[in-house]
Coordinates of C-alpha atoms in Angstrom, one line a residue:
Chain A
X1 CA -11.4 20.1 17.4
X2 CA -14.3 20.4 15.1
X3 CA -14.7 18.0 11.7
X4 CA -17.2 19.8 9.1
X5 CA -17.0 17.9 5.6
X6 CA -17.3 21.3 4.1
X7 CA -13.5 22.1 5.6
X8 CA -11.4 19.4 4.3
X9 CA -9.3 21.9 2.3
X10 CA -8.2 23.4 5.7
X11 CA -8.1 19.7 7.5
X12 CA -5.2 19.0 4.8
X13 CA -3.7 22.2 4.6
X14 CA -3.9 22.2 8.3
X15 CA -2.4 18.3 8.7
X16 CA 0.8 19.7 6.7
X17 CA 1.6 22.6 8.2
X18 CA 1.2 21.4 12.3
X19 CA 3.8 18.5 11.0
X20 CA 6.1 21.6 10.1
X21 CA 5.3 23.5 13.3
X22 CA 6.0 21.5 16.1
X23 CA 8.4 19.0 14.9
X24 CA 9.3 17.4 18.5
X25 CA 7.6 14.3 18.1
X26 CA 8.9 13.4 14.4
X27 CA 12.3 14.2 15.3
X28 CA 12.3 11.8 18.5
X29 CA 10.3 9.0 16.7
X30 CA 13.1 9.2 13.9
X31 CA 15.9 9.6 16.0
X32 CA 14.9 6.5 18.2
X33 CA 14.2 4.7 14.7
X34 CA 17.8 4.9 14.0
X35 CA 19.1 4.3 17.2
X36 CA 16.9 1.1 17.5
X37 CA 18.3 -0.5 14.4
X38 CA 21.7 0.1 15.7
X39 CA 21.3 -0.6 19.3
X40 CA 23.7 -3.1 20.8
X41 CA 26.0 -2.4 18.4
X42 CA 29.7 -1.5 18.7
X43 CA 30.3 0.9 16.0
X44 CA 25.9 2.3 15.8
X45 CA 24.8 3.9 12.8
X46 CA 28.4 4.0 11.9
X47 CA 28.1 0.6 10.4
X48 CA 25.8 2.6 7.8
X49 CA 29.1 4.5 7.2
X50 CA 31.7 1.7 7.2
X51 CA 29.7 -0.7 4.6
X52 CA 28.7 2.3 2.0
X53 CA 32.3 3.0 2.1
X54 CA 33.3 -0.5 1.9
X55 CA 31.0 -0.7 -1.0
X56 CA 32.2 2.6 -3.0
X57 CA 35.5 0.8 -2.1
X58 CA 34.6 -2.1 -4.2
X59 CA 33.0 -1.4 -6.7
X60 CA 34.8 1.9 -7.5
X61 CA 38.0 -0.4 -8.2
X62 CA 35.8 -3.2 -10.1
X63 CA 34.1 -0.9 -12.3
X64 CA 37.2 1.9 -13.4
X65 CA 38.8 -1.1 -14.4
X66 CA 35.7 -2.3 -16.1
X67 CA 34.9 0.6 -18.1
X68 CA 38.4 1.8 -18.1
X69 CA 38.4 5.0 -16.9
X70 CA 39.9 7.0 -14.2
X71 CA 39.9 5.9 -10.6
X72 CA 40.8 9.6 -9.1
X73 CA 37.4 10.7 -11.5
X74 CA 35.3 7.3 -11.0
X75 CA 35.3 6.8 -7.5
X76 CA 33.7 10.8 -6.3
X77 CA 31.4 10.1 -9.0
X78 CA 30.3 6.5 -7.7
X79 CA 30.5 8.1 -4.0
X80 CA 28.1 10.8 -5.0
X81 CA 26.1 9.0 -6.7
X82 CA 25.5 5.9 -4.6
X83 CA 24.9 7.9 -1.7
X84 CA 22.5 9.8 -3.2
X85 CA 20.9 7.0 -4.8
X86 CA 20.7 4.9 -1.5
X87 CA 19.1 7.5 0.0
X88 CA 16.2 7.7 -2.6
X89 CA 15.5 4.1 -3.4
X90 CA 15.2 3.7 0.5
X91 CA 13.2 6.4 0.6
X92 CA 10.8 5.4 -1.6
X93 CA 10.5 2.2 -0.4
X94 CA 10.3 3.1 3.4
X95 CA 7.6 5.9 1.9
X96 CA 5.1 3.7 1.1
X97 CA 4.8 2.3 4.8
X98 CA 4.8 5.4 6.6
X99 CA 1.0 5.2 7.4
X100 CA 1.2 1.2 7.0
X101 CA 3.7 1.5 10.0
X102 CA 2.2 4.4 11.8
X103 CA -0.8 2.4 12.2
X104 CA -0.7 2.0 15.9
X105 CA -0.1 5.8 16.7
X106 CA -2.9 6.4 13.7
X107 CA -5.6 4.7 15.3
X108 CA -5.4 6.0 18.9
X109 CA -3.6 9.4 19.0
X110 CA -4.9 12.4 16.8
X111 CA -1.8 13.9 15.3
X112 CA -0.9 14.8 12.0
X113 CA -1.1 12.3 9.5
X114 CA 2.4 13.9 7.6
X115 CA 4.2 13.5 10.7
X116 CA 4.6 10.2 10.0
X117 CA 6.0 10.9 6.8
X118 CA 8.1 13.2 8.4
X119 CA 9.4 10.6 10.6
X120 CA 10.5 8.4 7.4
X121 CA 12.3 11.7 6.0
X122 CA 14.5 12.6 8.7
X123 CA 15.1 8.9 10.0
X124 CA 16.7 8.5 6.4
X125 CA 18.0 12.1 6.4
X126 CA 20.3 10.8 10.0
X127 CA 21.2 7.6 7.5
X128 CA 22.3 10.3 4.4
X129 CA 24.2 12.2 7.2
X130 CA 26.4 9.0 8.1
X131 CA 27.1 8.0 4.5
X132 CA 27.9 11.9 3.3
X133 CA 30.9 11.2 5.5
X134 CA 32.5 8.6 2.9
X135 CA 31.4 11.7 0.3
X136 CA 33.4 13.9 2.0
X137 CA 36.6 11.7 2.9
X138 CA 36.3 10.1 -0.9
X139 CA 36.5 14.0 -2.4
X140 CA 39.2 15.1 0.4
X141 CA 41.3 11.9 -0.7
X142 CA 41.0 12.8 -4.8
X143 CA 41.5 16.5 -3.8
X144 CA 38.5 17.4 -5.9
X145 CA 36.9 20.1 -3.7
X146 CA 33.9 21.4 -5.0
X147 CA 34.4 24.8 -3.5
X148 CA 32.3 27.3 -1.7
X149 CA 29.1 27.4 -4.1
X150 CA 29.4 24.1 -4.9
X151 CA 28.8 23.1 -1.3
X152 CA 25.9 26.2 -1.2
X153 CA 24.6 24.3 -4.6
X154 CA 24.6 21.3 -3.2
X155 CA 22.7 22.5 -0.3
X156 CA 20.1 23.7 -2.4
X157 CA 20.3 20.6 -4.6
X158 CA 19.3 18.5 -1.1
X159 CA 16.6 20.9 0.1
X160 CA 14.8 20.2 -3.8
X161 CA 15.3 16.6 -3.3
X162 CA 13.6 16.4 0.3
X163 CA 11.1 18.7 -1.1
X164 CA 10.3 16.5 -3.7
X165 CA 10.6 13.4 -1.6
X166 CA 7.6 15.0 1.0
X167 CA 5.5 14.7 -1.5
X168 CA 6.7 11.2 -3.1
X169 CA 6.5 9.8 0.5
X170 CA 2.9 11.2 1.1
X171 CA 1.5 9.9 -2.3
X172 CA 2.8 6.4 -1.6
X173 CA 1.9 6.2 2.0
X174 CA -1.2 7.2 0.8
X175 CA -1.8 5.0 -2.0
X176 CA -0.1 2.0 -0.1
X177 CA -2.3 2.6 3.0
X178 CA -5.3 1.5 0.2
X179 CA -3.6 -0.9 -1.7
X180 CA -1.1 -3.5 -0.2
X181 CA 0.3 -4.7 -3.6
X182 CA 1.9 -0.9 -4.3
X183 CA 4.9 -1.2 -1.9
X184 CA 6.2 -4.8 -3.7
X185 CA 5.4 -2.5 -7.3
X186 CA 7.5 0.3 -6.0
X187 CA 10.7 -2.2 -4.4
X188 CA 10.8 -3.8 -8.1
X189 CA 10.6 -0.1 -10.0
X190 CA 13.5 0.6 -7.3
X191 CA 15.6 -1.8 -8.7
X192 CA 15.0 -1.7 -12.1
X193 CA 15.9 2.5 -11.8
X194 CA 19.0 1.5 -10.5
X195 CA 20.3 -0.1 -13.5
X196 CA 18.4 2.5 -16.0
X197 CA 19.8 5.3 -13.8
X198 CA 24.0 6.6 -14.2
X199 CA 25.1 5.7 -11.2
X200 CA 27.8 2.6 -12.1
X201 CA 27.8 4.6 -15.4
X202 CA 28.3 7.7 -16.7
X203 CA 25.6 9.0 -19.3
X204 CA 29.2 9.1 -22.0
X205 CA 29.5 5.7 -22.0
X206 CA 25.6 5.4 -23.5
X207 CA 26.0 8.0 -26.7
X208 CA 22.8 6.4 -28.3
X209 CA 20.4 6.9 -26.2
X210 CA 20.4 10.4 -24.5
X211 CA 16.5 10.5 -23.8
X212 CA 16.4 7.8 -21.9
X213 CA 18.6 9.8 -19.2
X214 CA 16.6 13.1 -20.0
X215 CA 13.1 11.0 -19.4
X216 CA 14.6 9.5 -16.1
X217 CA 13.7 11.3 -13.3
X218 CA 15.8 9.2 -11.0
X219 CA 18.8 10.8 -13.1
X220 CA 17.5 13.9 -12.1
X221 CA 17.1 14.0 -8.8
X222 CA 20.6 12.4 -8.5
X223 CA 22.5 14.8 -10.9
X224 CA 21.0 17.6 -8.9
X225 CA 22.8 16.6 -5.4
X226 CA 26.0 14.7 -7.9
X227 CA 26.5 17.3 -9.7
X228 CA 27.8 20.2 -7.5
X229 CA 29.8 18.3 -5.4
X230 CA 31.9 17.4 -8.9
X231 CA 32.3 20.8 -9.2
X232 CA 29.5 20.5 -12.0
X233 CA 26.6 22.5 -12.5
X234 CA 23.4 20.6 -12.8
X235 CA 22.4 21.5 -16.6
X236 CA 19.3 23.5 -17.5
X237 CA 17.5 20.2 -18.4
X238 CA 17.3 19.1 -15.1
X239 CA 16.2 22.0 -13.2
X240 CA 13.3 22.6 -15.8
X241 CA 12.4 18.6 -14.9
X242 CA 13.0 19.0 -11.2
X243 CA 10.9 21.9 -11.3
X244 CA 8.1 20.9 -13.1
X245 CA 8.0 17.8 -10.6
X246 CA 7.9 19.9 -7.9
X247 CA 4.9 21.8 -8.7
X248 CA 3.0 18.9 -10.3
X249 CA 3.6 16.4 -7.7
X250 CA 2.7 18.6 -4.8
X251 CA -0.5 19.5 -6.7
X252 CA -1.3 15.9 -7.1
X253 CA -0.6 15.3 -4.1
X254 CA -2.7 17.8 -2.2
X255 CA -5.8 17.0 -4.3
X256 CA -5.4 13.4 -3.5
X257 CA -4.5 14.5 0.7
X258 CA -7.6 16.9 1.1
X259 CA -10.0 13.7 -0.6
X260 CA -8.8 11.1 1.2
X261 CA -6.5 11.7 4.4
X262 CA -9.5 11.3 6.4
X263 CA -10.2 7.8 5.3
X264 CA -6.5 6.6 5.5
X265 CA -7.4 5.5 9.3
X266 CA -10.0 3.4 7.9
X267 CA -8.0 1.5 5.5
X268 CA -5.0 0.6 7.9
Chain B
X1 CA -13.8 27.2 29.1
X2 CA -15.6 24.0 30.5
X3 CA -15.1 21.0 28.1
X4 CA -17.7 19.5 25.6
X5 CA -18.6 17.1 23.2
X6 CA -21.5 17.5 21.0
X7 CA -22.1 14.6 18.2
X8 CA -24.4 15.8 16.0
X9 CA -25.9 13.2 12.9
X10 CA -22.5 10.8 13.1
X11 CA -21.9 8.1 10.9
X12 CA -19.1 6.1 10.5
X13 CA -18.4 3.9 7.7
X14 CA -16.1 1.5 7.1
X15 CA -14.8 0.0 3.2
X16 CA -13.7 -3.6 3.6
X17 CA -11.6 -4.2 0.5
X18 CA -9.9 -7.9 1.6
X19 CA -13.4 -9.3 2.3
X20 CA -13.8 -12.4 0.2
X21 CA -16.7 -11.1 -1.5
X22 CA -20.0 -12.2 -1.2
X23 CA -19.5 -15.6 0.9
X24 CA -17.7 -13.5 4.0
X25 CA -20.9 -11.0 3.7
X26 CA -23.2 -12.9 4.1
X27 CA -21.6 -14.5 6.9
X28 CA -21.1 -11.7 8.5
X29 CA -25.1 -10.8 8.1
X30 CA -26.1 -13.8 9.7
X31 CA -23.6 -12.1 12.8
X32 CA -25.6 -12.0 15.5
X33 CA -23.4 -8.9 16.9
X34 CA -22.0 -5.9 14.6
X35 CA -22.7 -2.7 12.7
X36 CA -25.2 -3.3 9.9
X37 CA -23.1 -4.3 6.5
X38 CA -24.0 -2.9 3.2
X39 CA -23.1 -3.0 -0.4
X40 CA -22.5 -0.1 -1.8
X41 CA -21.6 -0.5 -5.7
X42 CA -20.6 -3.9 -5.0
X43 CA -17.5 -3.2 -2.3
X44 CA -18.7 -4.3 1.3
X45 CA -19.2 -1.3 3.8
X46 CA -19.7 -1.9 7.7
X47 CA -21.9 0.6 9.1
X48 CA -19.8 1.1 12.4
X49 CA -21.5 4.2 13.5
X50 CA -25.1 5.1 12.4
X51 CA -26.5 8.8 13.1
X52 CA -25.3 9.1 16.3
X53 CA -26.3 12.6 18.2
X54 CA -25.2 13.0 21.7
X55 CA -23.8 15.9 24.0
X56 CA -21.5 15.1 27.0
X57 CA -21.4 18.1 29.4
X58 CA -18.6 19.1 31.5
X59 CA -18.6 16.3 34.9
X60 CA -20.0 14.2 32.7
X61 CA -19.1 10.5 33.2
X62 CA -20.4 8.7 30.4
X63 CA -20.0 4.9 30.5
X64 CA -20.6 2.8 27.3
X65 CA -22.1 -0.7 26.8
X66 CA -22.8 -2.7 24.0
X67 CA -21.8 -6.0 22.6
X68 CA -18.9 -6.7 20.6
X69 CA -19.0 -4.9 17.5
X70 CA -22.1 -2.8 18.4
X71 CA -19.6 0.2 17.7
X72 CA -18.2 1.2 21.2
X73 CA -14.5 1.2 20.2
X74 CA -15.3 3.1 16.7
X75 CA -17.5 5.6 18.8
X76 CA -14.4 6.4 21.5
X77 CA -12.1 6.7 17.7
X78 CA -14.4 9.1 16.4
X79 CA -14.4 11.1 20.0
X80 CA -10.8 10.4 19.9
X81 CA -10.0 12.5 16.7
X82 CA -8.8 9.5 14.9
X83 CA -11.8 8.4 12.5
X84 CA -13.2 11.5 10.8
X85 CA -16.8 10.7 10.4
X86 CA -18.5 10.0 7.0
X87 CA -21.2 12.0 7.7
X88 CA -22.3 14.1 10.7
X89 CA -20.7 17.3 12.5
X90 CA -18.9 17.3 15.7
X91 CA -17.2 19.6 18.2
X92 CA -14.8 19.2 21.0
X93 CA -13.9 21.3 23.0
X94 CA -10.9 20.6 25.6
X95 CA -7.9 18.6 25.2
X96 CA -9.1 14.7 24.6
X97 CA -6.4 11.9 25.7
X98 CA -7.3 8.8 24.6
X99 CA -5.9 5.6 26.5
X100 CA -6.7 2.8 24.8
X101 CA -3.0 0.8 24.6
X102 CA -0.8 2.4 27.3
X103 CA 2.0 1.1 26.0
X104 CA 1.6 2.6 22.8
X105 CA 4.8 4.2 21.3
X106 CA 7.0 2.5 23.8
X107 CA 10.2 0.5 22.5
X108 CA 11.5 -2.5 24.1
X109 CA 15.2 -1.8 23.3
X110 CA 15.1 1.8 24.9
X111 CA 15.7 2.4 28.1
X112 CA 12.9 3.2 30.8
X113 CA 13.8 7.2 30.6
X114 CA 14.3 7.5 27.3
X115 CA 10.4 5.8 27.2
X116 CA 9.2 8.0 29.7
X117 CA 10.3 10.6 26.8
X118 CA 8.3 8.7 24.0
X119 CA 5.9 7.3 25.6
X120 CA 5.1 11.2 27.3
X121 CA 5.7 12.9 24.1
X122 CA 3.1 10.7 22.4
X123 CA 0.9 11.6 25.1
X124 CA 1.1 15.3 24.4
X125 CA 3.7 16.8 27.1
X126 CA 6.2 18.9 26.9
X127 CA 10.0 18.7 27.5
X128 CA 9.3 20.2 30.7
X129 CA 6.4 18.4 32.4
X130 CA 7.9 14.9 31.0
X131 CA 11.4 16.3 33.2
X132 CA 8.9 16.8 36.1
X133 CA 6.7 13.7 36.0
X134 CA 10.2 11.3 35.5
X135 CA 11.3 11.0 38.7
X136 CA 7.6 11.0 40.3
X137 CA 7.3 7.6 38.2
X138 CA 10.5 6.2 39.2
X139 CA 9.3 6.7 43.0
X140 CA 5.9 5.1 42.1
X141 CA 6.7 2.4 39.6
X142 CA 9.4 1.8 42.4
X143 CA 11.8 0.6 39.3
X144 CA 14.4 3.3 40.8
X145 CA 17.8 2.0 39.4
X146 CA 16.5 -0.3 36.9
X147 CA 14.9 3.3 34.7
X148 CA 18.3 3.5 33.2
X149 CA 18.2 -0.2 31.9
X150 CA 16.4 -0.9 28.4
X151 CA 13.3 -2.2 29.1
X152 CA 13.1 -5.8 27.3
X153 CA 15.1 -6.6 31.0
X154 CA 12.2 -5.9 32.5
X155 CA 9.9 -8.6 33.9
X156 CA 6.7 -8.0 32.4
X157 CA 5.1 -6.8 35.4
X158 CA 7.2 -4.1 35.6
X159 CA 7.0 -3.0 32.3
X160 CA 3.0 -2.7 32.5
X161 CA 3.7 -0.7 35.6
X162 CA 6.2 1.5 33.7
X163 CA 3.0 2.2 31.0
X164 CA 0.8 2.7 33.5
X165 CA 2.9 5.3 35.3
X166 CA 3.5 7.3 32.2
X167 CA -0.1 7.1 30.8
X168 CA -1.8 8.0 34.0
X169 CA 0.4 11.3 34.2
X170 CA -1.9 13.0 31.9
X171 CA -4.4 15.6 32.8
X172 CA -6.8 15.9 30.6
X173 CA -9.9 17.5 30.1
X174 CA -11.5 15.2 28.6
X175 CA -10.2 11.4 28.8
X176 CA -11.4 8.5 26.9
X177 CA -11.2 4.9 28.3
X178 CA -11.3 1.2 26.7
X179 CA -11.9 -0.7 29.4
X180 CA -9.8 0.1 32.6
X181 CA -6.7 -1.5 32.7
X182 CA -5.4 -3.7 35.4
X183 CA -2.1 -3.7 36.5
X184 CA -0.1 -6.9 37.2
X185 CA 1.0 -8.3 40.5
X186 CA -0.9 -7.7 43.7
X187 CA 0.5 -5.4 45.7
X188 CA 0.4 -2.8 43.0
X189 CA -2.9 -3.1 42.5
X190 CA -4.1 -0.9 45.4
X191 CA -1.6 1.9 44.3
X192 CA -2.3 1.5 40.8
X193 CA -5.7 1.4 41.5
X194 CA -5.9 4.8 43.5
X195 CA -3.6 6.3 40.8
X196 CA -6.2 5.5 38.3
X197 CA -9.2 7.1 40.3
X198 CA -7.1 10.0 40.8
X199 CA -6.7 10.3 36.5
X200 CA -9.9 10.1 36.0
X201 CA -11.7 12.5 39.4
X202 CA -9.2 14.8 37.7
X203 CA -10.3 14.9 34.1
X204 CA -14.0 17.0 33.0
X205 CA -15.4 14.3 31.0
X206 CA -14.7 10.7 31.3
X207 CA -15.6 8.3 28.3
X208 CA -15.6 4.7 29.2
X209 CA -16.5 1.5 27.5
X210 CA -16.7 -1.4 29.4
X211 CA -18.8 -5.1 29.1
X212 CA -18.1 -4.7 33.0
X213 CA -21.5 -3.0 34.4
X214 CA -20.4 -2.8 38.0
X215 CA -17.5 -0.8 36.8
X216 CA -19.9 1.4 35.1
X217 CA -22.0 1.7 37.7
X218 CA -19.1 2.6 40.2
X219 CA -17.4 5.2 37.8
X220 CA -20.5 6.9 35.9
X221 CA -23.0 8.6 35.9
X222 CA -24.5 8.8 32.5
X223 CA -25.1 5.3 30.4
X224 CA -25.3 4.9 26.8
X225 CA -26.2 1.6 25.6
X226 CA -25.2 1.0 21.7
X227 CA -26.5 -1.7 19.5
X228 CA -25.4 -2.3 15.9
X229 CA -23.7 1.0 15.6
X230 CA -26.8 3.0 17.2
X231 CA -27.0 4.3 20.5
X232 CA -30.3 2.6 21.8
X233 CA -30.8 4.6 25.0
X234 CA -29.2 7.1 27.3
X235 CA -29.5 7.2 30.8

């Protein structure tokens, strides 16, 4: 172990990429996350399971009704899209304590700092697995299978998304880690994007105001993951957008990392 | 290769950003104890650590006094890889464990095995020496049957036992210390206490801070004695 401020490009670098290698300890800390919240429970993370389906239940009968539309078309696209949308909003809010949280491992063990945030991920990546059940049993029961490359699109949809969300998660632990009143920022911005983003809706029922969609990267990051399991194909617009967040979040990111991942200990 | 530590030029400075601005600094100047407090374009920074320079040899058994707040626990973070100094160089060489919370990592609601996975994980072992050293601490925590029970029905006794077990499994080369812990009911104390001599014969460098100087005289051989975040003399 040897700490030269002339090497904090390779500190960073280095912080990311032993989180990648030895992924043990992440993957224990998240799987006991999970199993602690459901511990002493009948049914376990299942409950995750039962209630999102209980909810696409709901509000999938409410709201074809509502908007008058199809309940065989409404409620995959609900299902799709809540999921997905559960999984980012929580995301995003567990994201900005993953150093906050971490703070008793932080300050006594020296590990990687992104293994924390790699703890959030794949705690909620368990969560998405348990509620991509009600996916799969809500497109089984409207016999709208999305085929062979849809499932490989979809597959490359999710791996964008978690790639995306690694840096999201970093940036906010980071920034949070500094200053406390980000995380209640971010929970509100949460909820607001839920009504700004299609998920109740489809983008149809809103003909005036396309750019709003196109601006939103929420919609983005949904459509992406939505999309193929509709049989869809994520259009051009989006994967320009996702991929411009991709490499201009990341470079954010690792500027911010390499200046200040050595002081995040000091501010927890 | 033996085990090192060299310190070379160390500071350690800490940004207080809830401090209630100048009424909290200047109470905190008029401490008695502590790292000397600065204002550095108007934010309040504690000096925790202030050109520190020491090397700690291989057999090396440093103990540390100080006052509260004379840096001790900052100095065993910076050793322990967890603060990054502000300024300064340093090199270690061996693999450090730090025991400062030996409970650290353990959850109430899991069962005692399923902690002696965390809790050894968190402490750097492998799937294969946590296998080895789980049924070792079942014999010496003597908690046999009760390993496969969560552990909040534990009394607390035998949860500290349980944390003391796992955390004194570790061989490392280089083991840092905040205060030596104490374990619970009598009896134990003996075994626990052997256990603990055993951890720390075993490892090439022992750093220890302690306000106890008869442990310090029993357990080391080199003193450092820090005041304000500098380390006043060595012995």
């Amino acid at each position: 172990m040897r700490f030269d401020p002339s090497s904090r490009v390779c500190l960073a670098a280095n912080d990311l990429l032993d989180t990648a290698r030895n992924p043990r300890i992440w993957l224990l800390l998240a799987w006991n996350d999970v199993r602690q919240r459901y511990r002493r429970s009948l049914l376990g993370p299942f409950w995750l399971t039962l209630s999102t389906g209980v909810m696409v239940g709901a509000l999938g009968l409410v709201y074809a009704a509502i908007f008058k539309v199809d309940v065989a078309k409404y409620v995959p696209y609900l299902a799709t899209g809540l999921v997905m949308w559960g999984f980012l909003a929580t995301l995003a809010n567990e994201g900005c304590q993953s150093f906050i949280a971490g703070e008793g491992i932080i300050k006594q063990l020296r590990l990687p700092l992104s293994l924390h945030v790699a703890r959030v991920l794949w705690r909620n990546v368990i969560i998405l697995g348990h509620n991509l059940i009600i996916v799969l049993v809500v497109l089984l029961w409207f016999g709208s299978y999305p085929g062979l490359s849809g499932l490989l699109l979809f597959i490359l949809g999710l791996s964008v998304v978690l790639i995306n969300a690694t840096w999201l998660c970093l940036l906010l632990g980071l920034v949070c880690a500094r200053f406390r009143d980000v995380p209640l920022i971010v929970s509100n911005l949460v909820q607001l994007f839920f009504f700004l983003t299609p998920i109740l809706w489809d983008r149809s029922l809103m003909p005036g105001r396309q750019r709003v969609i196109d601006w939103n990267p929420a919609f983005h990051f949904v459509e992406v993951v939505r999309a193929p399991l509709l049989g869809d194909m994520p259009s051009t617009t989006t994967w320009l957008f996702i991929g411009i967040t991709t490499v201009m979040g990341w470079t954010i990111l690792f500027a911010l990392f390499v200046r200040y991942r050595r002081r995040i200990a000091y501010w927890l | 290769m033996d085990s090192f530590i060299a310190l070379d030029d160390v500071s350690v400075d800490f940004p207080i950003y809830n401090a209630s601005g100048r009424s909290l600094k200047n109470q905190l100047m008029h401490a008695a104890t502590g790292g000397r407090i600065s204002t550095a374009s108007g934010r309040v920074v504690v000096q925790a650590l202030r050109n520190v320079s020491m090397r700690v040899e291989h057999g090396d058994r440093v103990g540390i006094v100080g006052h509260n707040g004379a840096g001790k626990t900052t100095l065993l973070r910076v050793l322990a890889g967890v603060y990054e100094p502000t300024s300064g160089r340093i090199s270690v060489s061996g693999k450090v464990t730090a025991l400062f919370d030996i409970g650290l990592g353990m959850d109430p609601d899991a069962t005692g095995y399923e902690n002696i996975v965390l809790r050894g994980s968190l402490l750097g072992m492998s799937r294969k020496e946590i296998q080895k050293i789980a049924n070792e601490i079942g014999t010496f925590t003597e908690l046999g049957e009760y390993l496969a029970m969560p552990m909040r029905t534990y009394s607390s006794g035998m949860g500290l036992r349980l944390a003391f077990a796992i955390s004194t499994s570790v061989r490392p080369d280089i083991l840092l210390l905040d205060e030596y812990f104490g374990v619970g009911d009598e009896r134990f104390v003996e075994k626990a206490q052997k256990r603990l001599d055993e951890l720390v014969e075993s490892a090439g460098i022992l750093v220890f801070a302690s306000h106890s100087k008869e442990l310090i005289r029993r357990l080391c051989n080199r003193i450092v004695i820090m005041e304000s975040g500098n380390i006043v003399a060595i012995e």
